[in-house]
Short mmCIF file of N, CA and C in Angstrom, two decimals:
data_model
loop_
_atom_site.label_atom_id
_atom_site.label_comp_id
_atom_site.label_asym_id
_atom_site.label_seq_id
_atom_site.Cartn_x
_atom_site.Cartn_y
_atom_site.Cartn_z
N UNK A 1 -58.47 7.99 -49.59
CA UNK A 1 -57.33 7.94 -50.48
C UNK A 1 -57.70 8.61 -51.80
N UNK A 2 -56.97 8.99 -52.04
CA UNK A 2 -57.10 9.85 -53.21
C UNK A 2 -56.31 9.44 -54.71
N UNK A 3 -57.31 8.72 -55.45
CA UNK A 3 -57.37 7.92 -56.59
C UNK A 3 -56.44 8.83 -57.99
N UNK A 4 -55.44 8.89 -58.27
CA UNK A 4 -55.15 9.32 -59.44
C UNK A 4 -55.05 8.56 -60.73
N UNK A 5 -55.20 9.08 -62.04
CA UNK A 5 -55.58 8.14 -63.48
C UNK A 5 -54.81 6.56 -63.21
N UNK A 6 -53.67 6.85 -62.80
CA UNK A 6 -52.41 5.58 -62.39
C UNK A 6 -53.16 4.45 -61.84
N UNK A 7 -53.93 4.97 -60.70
CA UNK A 7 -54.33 3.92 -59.90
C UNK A 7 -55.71 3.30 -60.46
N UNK A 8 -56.58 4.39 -61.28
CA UNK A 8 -57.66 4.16 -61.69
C UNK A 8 -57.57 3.20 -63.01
N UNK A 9 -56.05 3.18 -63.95
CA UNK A 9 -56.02 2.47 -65.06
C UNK A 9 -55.78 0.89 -64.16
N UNK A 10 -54.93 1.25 -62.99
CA UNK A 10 -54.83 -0.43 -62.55
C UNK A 10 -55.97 -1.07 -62.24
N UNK A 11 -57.16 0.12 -61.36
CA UNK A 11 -57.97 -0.43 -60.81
C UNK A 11 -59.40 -1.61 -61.96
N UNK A 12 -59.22 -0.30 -63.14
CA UNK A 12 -59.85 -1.47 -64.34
C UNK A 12 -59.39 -2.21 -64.80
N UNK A 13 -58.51 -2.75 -64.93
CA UNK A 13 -57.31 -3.65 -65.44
C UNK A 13 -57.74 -5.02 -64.04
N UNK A 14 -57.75 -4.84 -63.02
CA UNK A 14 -58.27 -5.84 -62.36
C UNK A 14 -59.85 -5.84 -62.11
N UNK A 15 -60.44 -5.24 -62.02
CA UNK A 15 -61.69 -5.28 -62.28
C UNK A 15 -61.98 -6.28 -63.68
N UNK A 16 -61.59 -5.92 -64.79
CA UNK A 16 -61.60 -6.93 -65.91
C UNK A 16 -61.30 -7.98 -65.57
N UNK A 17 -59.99 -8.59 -65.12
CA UNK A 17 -59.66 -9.50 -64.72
C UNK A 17 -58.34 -9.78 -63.68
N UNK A 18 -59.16 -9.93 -62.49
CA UNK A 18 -58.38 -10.06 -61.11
C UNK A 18 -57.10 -10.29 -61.49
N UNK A 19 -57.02 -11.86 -61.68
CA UNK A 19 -55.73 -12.40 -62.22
C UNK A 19 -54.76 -11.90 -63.51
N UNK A 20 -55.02 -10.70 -63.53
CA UNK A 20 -54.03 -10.20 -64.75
C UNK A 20 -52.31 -10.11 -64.15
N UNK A 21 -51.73 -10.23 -63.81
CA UNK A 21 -50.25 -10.46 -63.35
C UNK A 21 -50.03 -8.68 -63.40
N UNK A 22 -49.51 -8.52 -62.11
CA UNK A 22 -48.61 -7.13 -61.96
C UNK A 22 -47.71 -7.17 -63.47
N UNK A 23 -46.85 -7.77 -63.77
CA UNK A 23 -46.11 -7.45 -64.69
C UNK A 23 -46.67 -7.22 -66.06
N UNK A 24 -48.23 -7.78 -66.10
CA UNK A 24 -49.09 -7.25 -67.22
C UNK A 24 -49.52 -6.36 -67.43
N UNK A 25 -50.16 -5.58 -66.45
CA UNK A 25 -50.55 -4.30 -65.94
C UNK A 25 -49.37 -3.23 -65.95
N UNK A 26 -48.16 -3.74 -65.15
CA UNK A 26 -47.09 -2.62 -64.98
C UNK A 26 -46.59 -2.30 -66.92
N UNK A 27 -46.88 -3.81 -68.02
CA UNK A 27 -46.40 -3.04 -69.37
C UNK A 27 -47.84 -2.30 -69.82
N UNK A 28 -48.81 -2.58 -69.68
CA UNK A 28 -49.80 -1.73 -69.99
C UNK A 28 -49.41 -0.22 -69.93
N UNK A 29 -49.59 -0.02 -68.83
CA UNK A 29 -49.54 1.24 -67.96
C UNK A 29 -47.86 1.75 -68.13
N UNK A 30 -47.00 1.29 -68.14
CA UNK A 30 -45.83 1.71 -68.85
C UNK A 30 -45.33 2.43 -67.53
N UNK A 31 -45.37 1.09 -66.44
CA UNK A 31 -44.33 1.50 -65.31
C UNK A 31 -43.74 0.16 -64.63
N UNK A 32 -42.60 -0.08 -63.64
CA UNK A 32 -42.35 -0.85 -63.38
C UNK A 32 -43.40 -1.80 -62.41
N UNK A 33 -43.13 -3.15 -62.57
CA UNK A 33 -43.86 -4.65 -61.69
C UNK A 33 -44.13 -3.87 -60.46
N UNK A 34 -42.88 -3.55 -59.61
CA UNK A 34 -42.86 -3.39 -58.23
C UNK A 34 -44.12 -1.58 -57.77
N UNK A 35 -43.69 -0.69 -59.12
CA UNK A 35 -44.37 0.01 -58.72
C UNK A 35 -45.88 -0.30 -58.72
N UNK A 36 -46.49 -0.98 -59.69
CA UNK A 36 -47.73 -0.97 -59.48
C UNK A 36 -48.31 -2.49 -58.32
N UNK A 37 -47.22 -2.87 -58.27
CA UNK A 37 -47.38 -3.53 -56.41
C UNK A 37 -47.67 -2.92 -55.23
N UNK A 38 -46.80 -1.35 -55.24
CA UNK A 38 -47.03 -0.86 -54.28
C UNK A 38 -48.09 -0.02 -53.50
N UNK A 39 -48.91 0.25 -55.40
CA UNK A 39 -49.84 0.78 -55.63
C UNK A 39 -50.91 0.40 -55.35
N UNK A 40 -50.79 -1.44 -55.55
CA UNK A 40 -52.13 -2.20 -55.35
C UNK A 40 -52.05 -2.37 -53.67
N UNK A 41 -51.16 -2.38 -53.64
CA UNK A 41 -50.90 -2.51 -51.97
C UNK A 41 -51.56 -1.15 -51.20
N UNK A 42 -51.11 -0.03 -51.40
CA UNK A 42 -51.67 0.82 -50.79
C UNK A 42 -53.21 0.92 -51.22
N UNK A 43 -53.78 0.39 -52.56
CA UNK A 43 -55.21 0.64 -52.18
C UNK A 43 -55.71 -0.39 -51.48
N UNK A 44 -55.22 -1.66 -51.50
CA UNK A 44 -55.69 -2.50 -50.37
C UNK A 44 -55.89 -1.88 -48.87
N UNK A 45 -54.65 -1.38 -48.56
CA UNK A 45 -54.82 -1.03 -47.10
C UNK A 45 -55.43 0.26 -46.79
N UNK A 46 -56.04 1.50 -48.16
CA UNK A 46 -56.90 2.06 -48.07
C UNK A 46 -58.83 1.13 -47.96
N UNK A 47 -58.28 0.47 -48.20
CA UNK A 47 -59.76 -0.46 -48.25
C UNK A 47 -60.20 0.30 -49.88
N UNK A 48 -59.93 0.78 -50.82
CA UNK A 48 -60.07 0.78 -52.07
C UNK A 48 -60.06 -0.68 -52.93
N UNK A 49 -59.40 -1.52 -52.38
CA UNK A 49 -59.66 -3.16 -53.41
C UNK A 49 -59.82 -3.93 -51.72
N UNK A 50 -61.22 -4.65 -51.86
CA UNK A 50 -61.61 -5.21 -50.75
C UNK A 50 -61.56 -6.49 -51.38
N UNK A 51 -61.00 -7.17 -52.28
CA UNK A 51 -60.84 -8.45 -52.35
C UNK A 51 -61.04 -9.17 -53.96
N UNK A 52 -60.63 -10.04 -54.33
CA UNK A 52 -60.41 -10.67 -55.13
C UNK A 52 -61.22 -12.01 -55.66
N UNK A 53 -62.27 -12.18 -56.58
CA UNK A 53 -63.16 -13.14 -56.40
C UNK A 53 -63.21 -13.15 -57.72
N UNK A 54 -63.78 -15.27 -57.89
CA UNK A 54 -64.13 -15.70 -59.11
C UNK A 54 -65.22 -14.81 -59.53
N UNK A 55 -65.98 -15.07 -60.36
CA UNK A 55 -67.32 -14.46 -60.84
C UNK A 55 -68.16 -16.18 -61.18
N UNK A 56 -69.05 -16.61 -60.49
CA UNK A 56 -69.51 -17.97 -60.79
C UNK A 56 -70.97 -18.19 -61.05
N UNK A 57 -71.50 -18.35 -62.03
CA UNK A 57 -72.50 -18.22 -62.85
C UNK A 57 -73.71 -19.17 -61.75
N UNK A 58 -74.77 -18.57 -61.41
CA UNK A 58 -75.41 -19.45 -60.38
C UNK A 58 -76.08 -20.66 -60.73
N UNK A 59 -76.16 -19.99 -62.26
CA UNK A 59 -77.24 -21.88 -62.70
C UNK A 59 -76.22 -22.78 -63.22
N UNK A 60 -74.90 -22.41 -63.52
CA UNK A 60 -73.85 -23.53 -63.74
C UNK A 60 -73.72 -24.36 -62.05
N UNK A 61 -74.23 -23.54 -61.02
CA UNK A 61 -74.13 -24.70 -59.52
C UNK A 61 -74.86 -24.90 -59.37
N UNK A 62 -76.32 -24.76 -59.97
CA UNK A 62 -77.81 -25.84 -59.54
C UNK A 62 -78.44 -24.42 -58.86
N UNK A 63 -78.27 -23.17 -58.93
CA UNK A 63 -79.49 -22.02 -58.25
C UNK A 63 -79.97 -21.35 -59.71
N UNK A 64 -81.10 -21.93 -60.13
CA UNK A 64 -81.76 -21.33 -61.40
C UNK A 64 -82.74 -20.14 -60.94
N UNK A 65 -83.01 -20.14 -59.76
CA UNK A 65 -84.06 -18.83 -59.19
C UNK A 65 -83.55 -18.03 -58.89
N UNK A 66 -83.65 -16.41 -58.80
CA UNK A 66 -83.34 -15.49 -57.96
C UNK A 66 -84.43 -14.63 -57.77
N UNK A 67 -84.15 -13.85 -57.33
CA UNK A 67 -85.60 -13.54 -57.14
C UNK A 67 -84.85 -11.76 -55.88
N UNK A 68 -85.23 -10.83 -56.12
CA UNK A 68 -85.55 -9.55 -55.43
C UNK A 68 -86.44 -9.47 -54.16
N UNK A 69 -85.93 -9.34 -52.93
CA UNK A 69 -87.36 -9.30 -52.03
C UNK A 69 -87.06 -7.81 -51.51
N UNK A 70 -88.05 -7.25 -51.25
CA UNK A 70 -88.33 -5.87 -50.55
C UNK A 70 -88.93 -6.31 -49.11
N UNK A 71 -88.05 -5.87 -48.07
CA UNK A 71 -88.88 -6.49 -46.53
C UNK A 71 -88.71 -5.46 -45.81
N UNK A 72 -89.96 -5.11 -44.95
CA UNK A 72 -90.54 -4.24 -44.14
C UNK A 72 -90.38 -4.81 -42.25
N UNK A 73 -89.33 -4.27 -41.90
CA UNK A 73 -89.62 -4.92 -40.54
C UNK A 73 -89.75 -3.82 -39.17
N UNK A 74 -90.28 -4.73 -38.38
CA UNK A 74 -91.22 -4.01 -37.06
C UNK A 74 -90.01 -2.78 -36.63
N UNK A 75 -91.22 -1.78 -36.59
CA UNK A 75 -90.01 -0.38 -36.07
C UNK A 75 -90.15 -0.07 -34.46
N UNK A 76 -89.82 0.34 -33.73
CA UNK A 76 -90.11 0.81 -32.24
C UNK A 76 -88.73 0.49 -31.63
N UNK A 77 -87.74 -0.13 -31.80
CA UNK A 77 -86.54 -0.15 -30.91
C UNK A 77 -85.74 0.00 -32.24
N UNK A 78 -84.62 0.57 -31.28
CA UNK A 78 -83.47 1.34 -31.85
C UNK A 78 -82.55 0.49 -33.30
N UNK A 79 -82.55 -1.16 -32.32
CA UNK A 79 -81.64 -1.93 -33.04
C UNK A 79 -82.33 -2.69 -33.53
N UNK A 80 -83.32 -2.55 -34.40
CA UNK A 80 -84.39 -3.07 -34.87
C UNK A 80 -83.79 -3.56 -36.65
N UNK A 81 -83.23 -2.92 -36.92
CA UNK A 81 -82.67 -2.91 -38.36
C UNK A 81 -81.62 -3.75 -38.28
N UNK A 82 -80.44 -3.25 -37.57
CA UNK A 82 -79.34 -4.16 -37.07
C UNK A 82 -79.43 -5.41 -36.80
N UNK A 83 -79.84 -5.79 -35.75
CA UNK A 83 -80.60 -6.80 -35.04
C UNK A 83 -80.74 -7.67 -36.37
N UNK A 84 -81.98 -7.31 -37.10
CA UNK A 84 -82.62 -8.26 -38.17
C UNK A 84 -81.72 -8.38 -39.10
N UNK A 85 -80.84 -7.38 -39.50
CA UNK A 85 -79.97 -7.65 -40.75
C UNK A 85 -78.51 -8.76 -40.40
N UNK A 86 -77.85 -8.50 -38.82
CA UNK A 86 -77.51 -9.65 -38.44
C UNK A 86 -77.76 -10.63 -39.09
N UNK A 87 -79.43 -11.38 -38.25
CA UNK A 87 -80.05 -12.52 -38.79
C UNK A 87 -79.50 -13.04 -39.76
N UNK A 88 -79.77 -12.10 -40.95
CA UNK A 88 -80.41 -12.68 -42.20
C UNK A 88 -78.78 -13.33 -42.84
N UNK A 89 -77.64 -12.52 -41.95
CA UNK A 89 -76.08 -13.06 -42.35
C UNK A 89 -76.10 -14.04 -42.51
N UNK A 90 -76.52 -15.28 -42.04
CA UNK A 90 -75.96 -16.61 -41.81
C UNK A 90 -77.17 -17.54 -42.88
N UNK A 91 -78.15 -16.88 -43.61
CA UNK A 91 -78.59 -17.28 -44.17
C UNK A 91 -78.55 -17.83 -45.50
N UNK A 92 -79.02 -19.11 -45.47
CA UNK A 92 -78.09 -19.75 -46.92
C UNK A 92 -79.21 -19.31 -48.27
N UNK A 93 -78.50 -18.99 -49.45
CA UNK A 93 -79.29 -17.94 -50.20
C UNK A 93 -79.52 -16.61 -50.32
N UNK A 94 -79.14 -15.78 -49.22
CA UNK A 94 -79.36 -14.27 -48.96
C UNK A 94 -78.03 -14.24 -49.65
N UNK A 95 -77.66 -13.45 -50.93
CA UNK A 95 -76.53 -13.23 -51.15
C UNK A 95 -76.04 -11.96 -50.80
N UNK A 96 -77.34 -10.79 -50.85
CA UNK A 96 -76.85 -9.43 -51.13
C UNK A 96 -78.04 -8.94 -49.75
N UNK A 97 -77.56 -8.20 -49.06
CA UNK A 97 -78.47 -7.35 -47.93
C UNK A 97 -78.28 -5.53 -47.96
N UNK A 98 -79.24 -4.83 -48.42
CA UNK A 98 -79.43 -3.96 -48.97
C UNK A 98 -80.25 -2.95 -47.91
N UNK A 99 -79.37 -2.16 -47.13
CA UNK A 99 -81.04 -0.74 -46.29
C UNK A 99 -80.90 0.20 -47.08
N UNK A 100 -82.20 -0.07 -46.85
CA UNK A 100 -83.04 1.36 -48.56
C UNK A 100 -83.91 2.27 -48.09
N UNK A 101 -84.14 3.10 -49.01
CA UNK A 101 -85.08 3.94 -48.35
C UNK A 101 -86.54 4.01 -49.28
N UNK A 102 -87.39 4.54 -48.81
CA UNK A 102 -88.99 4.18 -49.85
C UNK A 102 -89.33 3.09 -48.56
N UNK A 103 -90.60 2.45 -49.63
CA UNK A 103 -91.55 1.34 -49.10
C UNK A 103 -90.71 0.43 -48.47
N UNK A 104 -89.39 -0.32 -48.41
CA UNK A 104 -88.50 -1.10 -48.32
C UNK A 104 -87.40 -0.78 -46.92
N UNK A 105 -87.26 -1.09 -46.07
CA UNK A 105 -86.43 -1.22 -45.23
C UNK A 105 -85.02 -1.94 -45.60
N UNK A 106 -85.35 -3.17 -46.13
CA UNK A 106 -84.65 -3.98 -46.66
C UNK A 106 -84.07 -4.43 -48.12
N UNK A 107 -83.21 -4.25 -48.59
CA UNK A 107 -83.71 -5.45 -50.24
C UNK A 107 -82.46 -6.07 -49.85
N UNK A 108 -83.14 -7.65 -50.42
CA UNK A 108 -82.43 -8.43 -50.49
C UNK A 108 -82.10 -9.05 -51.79
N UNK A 109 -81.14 -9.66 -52.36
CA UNK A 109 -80.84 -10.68 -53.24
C UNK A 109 -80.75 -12.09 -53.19
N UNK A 110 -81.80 -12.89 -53.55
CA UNK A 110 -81.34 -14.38 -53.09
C UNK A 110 -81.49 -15.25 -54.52
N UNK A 111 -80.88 -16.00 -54.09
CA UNK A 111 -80.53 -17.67 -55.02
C UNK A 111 -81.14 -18.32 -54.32
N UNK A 112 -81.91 -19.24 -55.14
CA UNK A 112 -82.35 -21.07 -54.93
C UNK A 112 -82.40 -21.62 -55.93
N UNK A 113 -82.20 -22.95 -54.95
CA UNK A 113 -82.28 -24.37 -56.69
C UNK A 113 -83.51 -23.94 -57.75
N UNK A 114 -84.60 -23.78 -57.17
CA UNK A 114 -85.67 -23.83 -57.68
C UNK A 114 -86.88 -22.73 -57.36
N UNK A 115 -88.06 -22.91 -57.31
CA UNK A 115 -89.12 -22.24 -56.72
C UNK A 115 -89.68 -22.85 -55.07
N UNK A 116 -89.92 -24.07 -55.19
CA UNK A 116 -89.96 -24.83 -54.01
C UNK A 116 -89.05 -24.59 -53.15
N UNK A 117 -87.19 -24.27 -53.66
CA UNK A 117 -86.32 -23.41 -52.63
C UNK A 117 -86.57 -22.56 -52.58
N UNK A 118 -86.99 -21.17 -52.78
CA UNK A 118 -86.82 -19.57 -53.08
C UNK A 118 -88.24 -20.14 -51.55
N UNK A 119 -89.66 -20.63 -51.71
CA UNK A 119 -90.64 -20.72 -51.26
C UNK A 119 -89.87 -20.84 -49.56
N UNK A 120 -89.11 -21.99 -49.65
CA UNK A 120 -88.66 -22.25 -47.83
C UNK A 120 -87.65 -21.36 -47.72
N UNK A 121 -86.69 -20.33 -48.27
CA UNK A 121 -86.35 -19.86 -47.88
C UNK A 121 -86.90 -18.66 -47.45
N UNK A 122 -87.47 -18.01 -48.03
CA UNK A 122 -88.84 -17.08 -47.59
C UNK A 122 -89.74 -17.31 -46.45
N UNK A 123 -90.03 -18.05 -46.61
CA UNK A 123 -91.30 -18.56 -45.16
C UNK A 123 -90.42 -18.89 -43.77
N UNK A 124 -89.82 -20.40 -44.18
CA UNK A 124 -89.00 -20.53 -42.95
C UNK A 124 -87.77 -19.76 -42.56
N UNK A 125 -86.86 -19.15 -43.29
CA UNK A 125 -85.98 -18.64 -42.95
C UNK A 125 -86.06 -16.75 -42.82
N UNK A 126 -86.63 -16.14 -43.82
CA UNK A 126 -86.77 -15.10 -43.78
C UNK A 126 -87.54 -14.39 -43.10
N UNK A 127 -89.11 -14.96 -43.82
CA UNK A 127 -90.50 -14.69 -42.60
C UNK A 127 -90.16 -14.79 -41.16
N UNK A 128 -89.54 -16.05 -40.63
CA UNK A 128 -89.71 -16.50 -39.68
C UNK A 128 -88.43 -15.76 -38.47
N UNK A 129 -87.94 -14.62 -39.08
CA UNK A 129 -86.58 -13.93 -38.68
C UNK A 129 -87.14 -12.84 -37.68
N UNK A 130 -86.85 -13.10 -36.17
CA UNK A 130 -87.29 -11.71 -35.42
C UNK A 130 -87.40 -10.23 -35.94
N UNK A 131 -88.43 -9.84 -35.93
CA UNK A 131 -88.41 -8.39 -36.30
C UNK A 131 -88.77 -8.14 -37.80
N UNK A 132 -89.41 -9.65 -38.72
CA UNK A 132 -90.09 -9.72 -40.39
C UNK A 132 -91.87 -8.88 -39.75
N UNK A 133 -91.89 -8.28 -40.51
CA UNK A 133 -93.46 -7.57 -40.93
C UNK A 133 -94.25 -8.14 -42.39
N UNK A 134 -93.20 -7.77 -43.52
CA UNK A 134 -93.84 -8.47 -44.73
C UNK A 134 -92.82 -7.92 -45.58
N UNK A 135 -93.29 -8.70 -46.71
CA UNK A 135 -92.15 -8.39 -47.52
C UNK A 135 -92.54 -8.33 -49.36
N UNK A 136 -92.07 -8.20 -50.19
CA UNK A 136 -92.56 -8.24 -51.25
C UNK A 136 -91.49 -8.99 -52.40
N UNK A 137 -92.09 -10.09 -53.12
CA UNK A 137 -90.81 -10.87 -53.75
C UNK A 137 -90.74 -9.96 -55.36
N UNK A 138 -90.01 -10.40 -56.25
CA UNK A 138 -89.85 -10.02 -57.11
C UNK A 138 -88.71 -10.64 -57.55
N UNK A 139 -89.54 -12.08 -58.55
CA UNK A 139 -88.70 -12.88 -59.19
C UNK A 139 -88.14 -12.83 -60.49
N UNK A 140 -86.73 -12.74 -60.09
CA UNK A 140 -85.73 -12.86 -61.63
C UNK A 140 -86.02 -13.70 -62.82
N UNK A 141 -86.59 -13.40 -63.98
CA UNK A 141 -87.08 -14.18 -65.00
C UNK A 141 -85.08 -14.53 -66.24
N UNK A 142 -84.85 -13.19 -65.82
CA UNK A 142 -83.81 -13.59 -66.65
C UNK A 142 -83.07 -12.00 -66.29
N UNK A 143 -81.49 -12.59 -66.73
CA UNK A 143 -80.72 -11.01 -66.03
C UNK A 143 -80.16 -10.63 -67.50
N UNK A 144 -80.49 -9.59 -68.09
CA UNK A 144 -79.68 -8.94 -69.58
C UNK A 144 -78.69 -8.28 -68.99
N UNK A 145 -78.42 -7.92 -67.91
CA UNK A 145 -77.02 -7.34 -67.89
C UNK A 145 -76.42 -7.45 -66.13
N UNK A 146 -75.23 -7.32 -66.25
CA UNK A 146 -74.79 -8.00 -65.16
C UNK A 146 -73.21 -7.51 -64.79
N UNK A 147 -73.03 -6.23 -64.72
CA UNK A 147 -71.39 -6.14 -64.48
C UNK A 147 -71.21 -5.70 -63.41
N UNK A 148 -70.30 -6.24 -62.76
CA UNK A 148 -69.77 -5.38 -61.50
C UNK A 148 -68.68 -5.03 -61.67
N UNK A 149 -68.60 -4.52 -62.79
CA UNK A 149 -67.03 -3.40 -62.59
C UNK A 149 -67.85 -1.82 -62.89
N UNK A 150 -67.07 -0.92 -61.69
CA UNK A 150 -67.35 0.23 -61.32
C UNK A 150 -66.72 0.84 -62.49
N UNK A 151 -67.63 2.25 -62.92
CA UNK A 151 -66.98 3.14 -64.17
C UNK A 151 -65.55 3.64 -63.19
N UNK A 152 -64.83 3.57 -63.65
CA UNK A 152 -63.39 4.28 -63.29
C UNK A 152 -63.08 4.84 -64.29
#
């Protein structure tokens, strides 16, 4: 789909904040409610806006750790990557699953309560995932910056 300024002023306008009301956006932008409905609508069903989410601070719910892992896993069959990245879906703490290229097959993003969590989720859950070789952690001391809104 092919993004013009129109769609790109809506698209930051919810990026800032999801919940801004069509009719807030449509006086911004200085067009009617319905048109920039139709607008958000068609980038939805371009898969251009894949969804709508709080933003929820992890140590306001009890996960003060995060921590970066880089994981290396066994190569020789085809679905070797697949396969393992499956896995790691259903895993509680894996927030972000990342194939990279360099030293890293993998990066991951995870949350835990603590260090003692970040520790079992690593060993028992991650290590212990068909097709783990090794991996390298790299724990979050503190995050200075943090946006996920795309330059538009």
């Amino acid at each position: 789909m092919e993004l013009d300024e129109t769609d790109r002023a809506i698209l930051r306008t919810l990026q800032a904040d999801a919940r801004t009301p069509f009719s807030e956006i449509a006086r911004r932008i200085e067009m009617s409610s319905a048109t920039v409905h139709d607008r958000v609508n068609r980038m939805k069903e371009a898969g251009v806006i894949e969804g709508y989410h709080a933003k929820v601070n992890p140590q306001a719910v009890g996960y003060s750790t995060s921590a970066f892992v880089g994981l290396r896993i066994e190569q020789g069959r085809d679905d070797a990557v697949a396969g393992f990245v499956d896995r790691l879906r259903g895993v509680d703490g894996v927030q972000e699953v990342h194939l990279t290229t360099g030293d890293w097959d993998v990066l991951l993003r995870v949350y835990a309560e603590d260090t003692d969590g970040l520790r079992e989720l690593l060993f028992e859950n991650v290590a212990s995932t068909e097709g783990f070789a090794r991996s390298y952690t790299m724990v979050v001391l503190g995050t200075e910056h943090d946006d996920p809104a795309l330059p538009l």
